[in-house]
Structures are given as C-alpha cells and as structure tokens.
Coordinates of C-alpha atoms and ligand atoms in Angstrom, one line a residue:
M245 CA -3.1 24.6 5.0
S246 CA -2.8 23.3 8.8
D247 CA 0.8 22.4 10.3
T248 CA -0.4 19.0 10.5
F249 CA -0.9 19.0 6.6
T250 CA 2.4 20.7 6.0
E251 CA 4.3 18.1 7.8
L252 CA 2.3 15.2 6.8
A253 CA 2.9 16.3 2.8
A254 CA 6.6 16.9 3.8
N255 CA 6.7 13.1 5.1
L256 CA 4.9 11.9 2.1
A257 CA 7.1 13.5 -0.6
S258 CA 9.8 12.4 1.2
I259 CA 8.7 8.7 1.5
A260 CA 7.9 8.6 -2.1
K261 CA 11.2 9.8 -3.0
S262 CA 12.7 7.0 -0.7
F263 CA 10.7 4.5 -2.6
H264 CA 11.2 5.6 -5.9
A265 CA 14.8 5.2 -5.1
R266 CA 14.1 1.5 -4.6
G267 CA 12.2 0.9 -7.6
W268 CA 8.7 0.8 -6.1
L269 CA 7.2 4.0 -7.7
L270 CA 8.7 4.1 -11.1
G271 CA 7.1 6.9 -13.0
T272 CA 4.1 8.1 -11.6
S273 CA 3.1 4.7 -10.6
G274 CA 1.8 4.1 -6.9
N275 CA 0.5 6.6 -4.4
L276 CA 0.4 8.0 -1.0
S277 CA -2.0 9.4 1.5
A278 CA -2.3 10.2 5.6
V279 CA -5.2 11.4 7.6
V280 CA -5.0 14.8 8.6
Q281 CA -8.3 15.1 10.4
R282 CA -11.3 12.7 10.9
E283 CA -14.3 14.8 11.3
P284 CA -15.0 15.7 8.7
L285 CA -11.9 13.5 6.7
R286 CA -9.4 15.0 5.2
L287 CA -6.6 13.2 3.8
A288 CA -3.1 14.6 2.6
M289 CA -3.2 12.7 -1.1
S290 CA -0.6 12.3 -3.6
P291 CA -1.9 13.9 -7.2
S292 CA -2.0 11.6 -10.5
G293 CA 0.2 12.0 -13.3
I294 CA 3.3 13.2 -10.8
D295 CA 6.6 11.2 -11.0
K296 CA 7.0 10.1 -7.7
G297 CA 10.7 10.7 -7.5
E298 CA 10.2 14.3 -8.2
L299 CA 7.1 14.9 -6.1
T300 CA 7.3 18.0 -4.1
P301 CA 5.4 18.4 -0.3
D302 CA 3.8 21.6 -2.4
Q303 CA 1.8 18.9 -4.8
L304 CA 0.1 17.4 -1.9
L305 CA -3.6 17.7 -2.0
S306 CA -6.0 17.7 0.4
I307 CA -9.3 15.6 -0.4
D308 CA -12.5 14.8 1.5
D309 CA -14.4 11.4 2.0
N310 CA -15.4 11.5 -1.6
A311 CA -12.1 12.3 -3.2
R312 CA -12.8 15.7 -3.5
I313 CA -10.0 18.5 -3.7
V314 CA -10.7 20.8 -0.8
S315 CA -7.3 23.0 -1.0
R316 CA -6.4 25.2 -3.3
H317 CA -4.9 23.3 -5.9
S318 CA -5.5 22.7 -9.6
G319 CA -4.1 19.2 -9.5
K320 CA -6.2 15.9 -9.5
P321 CA -6.0 13.5 -6.6
S322 CA -4.9 9.4 -7.6
D323 CA -7.4 7.5 -9.5
E324 CA -7.0 5.3 -6.6
S325 CA -7.6 7.9 -4.0
L326 CA -11.2 5.8 -3.4
L327 CA -9.4 2.5 -2.1
H328 CA -7.2 5.0 0.3
I329 CA -10.6 6.3 1.6
R330 CA -12.0 3.1 2.2
I331 CA -9.0 1.6 4.1
V332 CA -9.1 4.6 6.2
K333 CA -12.9 4.2 7.3
D334 CA -12.6 0.3 7.5
R335 CA -9.3 0.0 9.0
G336 CA -9.2 3.2 10.9
A337 CA -5.5 3.5 9.5
G338 CA -3.8 6.8 10.0
A339 CA -2.0 6.5 6.7
V340 CA -2.1 4.3 3.6
L341 CA 0.8 3.4 1.3
H342 CA 0.9 1.5 -2.3
T343 CA 3.6 0.5 -4.5
H344 CA 4.4 -1.2 -7.8
S345 CA 7.4 -3.1 -7.0
I346 CA 8.6 -6.0 -9.6
W347 CA 8.6 -8.5 -6.8
N348 CA 4.7 -7.7 -5.5
T349 CA 3.5 -7.4 -9.2
I350 CA 4.9 -11.2 -9.7
L351 CA 3.4 -13.0 -6.9
S352 CA 0.2 -11.1 -7.3
D353 CA 0.1 -12.9 -10.5
L354 CA 1.5 -16.0 -9.4
Y355 CA -0.6 -16.7 -6.5
A356 CA -3.6 -15.1 -7.7
S357 CA -5.4 -18.4 -8.5
E358 CA -5.0 -19.0 -4.6
G359 CA -6.6 -15.9 -3.7
G360 CA -3.6 -14.7 -1.8
V361 CA -0.2 -15.5 -0.5
T362 CA 0.6 -17.0 2.6
I363 CA 3.7 -16.0 4.4
E364 CA 5.3 -17.6 7.4
G365 CA 8.4 -18.7 9.1
Y366 CA 10.4 -15.2 8.7
E367 CA 11.7 -13.2 11.3
M368 CA 11.0 -10.0 9.3
L369 CA 7.2 -10.6 10.0
K370 CA 8.0 -9.0 13.6
G371 CA 8.0 -5.8 12.0
L372 CA 4.0 -5.9 11.2
Q373 CA 2.0 -4.4 14.0
G374 CA 0.9 -6.9 16.7
V375 CA 3.3 -10.1 15.3
Q376 CA 5.3 -11.5 18.1
T377 CA 7.2 -14.2 16.5
H378 CA 8.3 -15.7 13.4
D379 CA 6.1 -18.3 14.0
H380 CA 3.3 -16.4 12.5
S381 CA 1.1 -17.0 9.2
E382 CA 0.3 -14.0 7.1
W383 CA -2.3 -14.1 4.6
L384 CA -1.9 -11.3 2.0
P385 CA -5.0 -11.3 -0.2
I386 CA -5.1 -11.1 -4.1
I387 CA -7.9 -8.7 -5.7
E388 CA -8.5 -8.8 -9.4
N389 CA -7.5 -5.8 -10.8
S390 CA -10.3 -3.3 -12.4
Q391 CA -9.8 0.4 -13.8
D392 CA -13.7 0.9 -12.1
M393 CA -12.1 2.2 -8.7
A394 CA -15.8 2.8 -7.2
A395 CA -16.6 -1.1 -7.9
L396 CA -13.0 -2.2 -6.7
A397 CA -13.4 0.2 -3.5
E398 CA -16.1 -2.2 -2.5
V399 CA -14.4 -5.6 -3.5
V400 CA -11.3 -3.8 -1.0
G401 CA -14.0 -3.1 1.8
K402 CA -15.3 -6.6 1.7
T403 CA -12.0 -8.2 1.3
L404 CA -11.0 -6.1 4.4
N405 CA -13.9 -7.4 6.6
E406 CA -13.2 -11.1 5.7
H407 CA -9.5 -10.6 6.9
K408 CA -9.4 -8.6 9.5
E409 CA -6.0 -9.5 10.6
A410 CA -4.5 -8.9 7.1
H411 CA -1.7 -6.0 7.0
G412 CA -2.0 -5.4 3.4
F413 CA -3.8 -6.9 0.3
L414 CA -2.2 -7.3 -3.3
L415 CA -3.9 -6.3 -6.6
Q416 CA -3.4 -8.6 -9.3
R417 CA -0.6 -7.6 -11.8
H418 CA -0.7 -4.4 -10.1
G419 CA 0.7 -3.4 -6.8
L420 CA 0.5 -3.6 -3.3
Y421 CA -1.5 -1.9 -0.8
S422 CA -0.6 -1.7 3.0
W423 CA -1.4 0.9 5.9
G424 CA -0.8 1.8 9.7
D425 CA -2.1 3.3 12.6
S426 CA 0.6 6.5 11.4
L427 CA 2.7 7.1 8.6
A428 CA 5.8 5.6 10.0
Q429 CA 3.7 2.4 10.6
A430 CA 2.6 2.2 7.0
K431 CA 5.7 2.8 5.7
R432 CA 7.4 0.1 8.1
H433 CA 4.6 -2.2 6.7
I434 CA 5.2 -1.5 3.2
E435 CA 9.0 -2.5 3.6
I436 CA 8.7 -5.3 5.6
L437 CA 6.0 -6.9 3.0
E438 CA 8.2 -6.0 0.0
F439 CA 11.5 -7.6 1.7
L440 CA 9.1 -10.8 2.1
L441 CA 7.7 -10.8 -1.1
E442 CA 10.7 -10.5 -2.8
T443 CA 12.6 -13.1 -0.4
M444 CA 9.8 -15.3 -1.4
G445 CA 10.1 -14.2 -5.0
R446 CA 13.8 -14.8 -5.1
T447 CA 13.8 -18.0 -2.9
S448 CA 10.8 -20.2 -5.6
F449 CA 13.3 -18.7 -8.4
I450 CA 16.4 -20.1 -6.9
K451 CA 14.6 -23.7 -5.8
R452 CA 13.4 -24.0 -9.7
K453 CA 16.7 -23.3 -11.1
H454 CA 18.6 -26.0 -8.9
A455 CA 15.5 -28.0 -8.7
I456 CA 16.0 -28.2 -4.9
Ligands
ZN10 ZN1 -1.7 1.1 -8.4

C-alpha cells in the first residue's frame, strides 16, 4: 500500500479508538474514511462488523468509487460506504466521519419533524470551517433513515445540494455525518458538532425539568 494509505489508516484507527472511548462509536457502529487519491478515487475505509475500539490500521480497506475493495483484504467495507463516496464527490471532502452518539441520536429524533436542527449563538461554532463568530446559525439537516444505501446516497446528494453551507447532517434515530478537507478537519467538525448537540440536548432537558 502507498505511504499515504498507511498514514491515513493509522490516523483513522487512532480516531476510531478515541471516538469509541467517548461513546460515539460503540460496538461496531459508525464508520470512517479518508481520500487516498482522487483520480481514480481511492478511499481508506473502515470495514464492516469490526469493533471500533479494536480497529487496527491493517484492517482499513482501500475502496474505489463503487465501494469495491481494491486492496488485498478479505473484509467487507462498511455498508454506508456509498454515503461516504457521495459526500467526497459532492463536497470535495478529504475525509468523512460518522458517529452514533447518544446525544446525536436523541436530537436527530427530537427535531426530525422540523427537517433539521438550528444551532446558533455558541462560541464552539467557531470550530467549524469558515465560521468566524458565535453569532452564526448552523442548519444541520435531518434525513430519514433507510437500509437502502443507494437510495439514501441519492437523498444525501440532494440534501447537500440544497444546504451548501452545512458542515454535517443527521440520519434520524441513527447518527451524525461530518467531513472536512482533511482528516484533522473532519475530526474537529465531529468534535464540535457532538459538543453542540450534547449541549443543546442537556440544556433542553434542564429547562424542562426546572420549567425555565
Ligand atoms: Zn451508521
């Protein structure tokens, strides 16, 4: 494998471990990818069915733009690879990360009827690429969940096109997707969005409890 792939695979495994430790990738949930090269497209992709706390660099797969394995691995790429490929193509992303945290799952359901969540007024928003002030309104679209990945990839593409400023989206009762120009930026975006979703969730719980 290329040096780029080897380096990205090591970084992806390390991010998986740290996200797992934070409860964002429990069991075999969630998936991670990074672009190794664009022409032809090659992604380092997490395999299906592997505990993300135990993921090792040599388990990362190299896939093409049809989610077929092009490396000498016997594993199976994540079922959601088609969504990663769509985000890489439509956003020009260098990496895509997908988490299944408790708070993103709760908020993806609470706000589903509104089609998305507005996050505004928080200092942490400045961690999102291009955002300069807390006085920013971030719209995180919510997409209905599905097991038909080809159909879901089409909806994701349409949503990305309709919300060109979005740094991520939620799948209802499922999880959060975010991306970045680089793997470091994608990791930062997930950390920022997870922080903001948990903050909003906890705030609304406290407000309800104390009827503020
Ligand atoms: Zn998922």
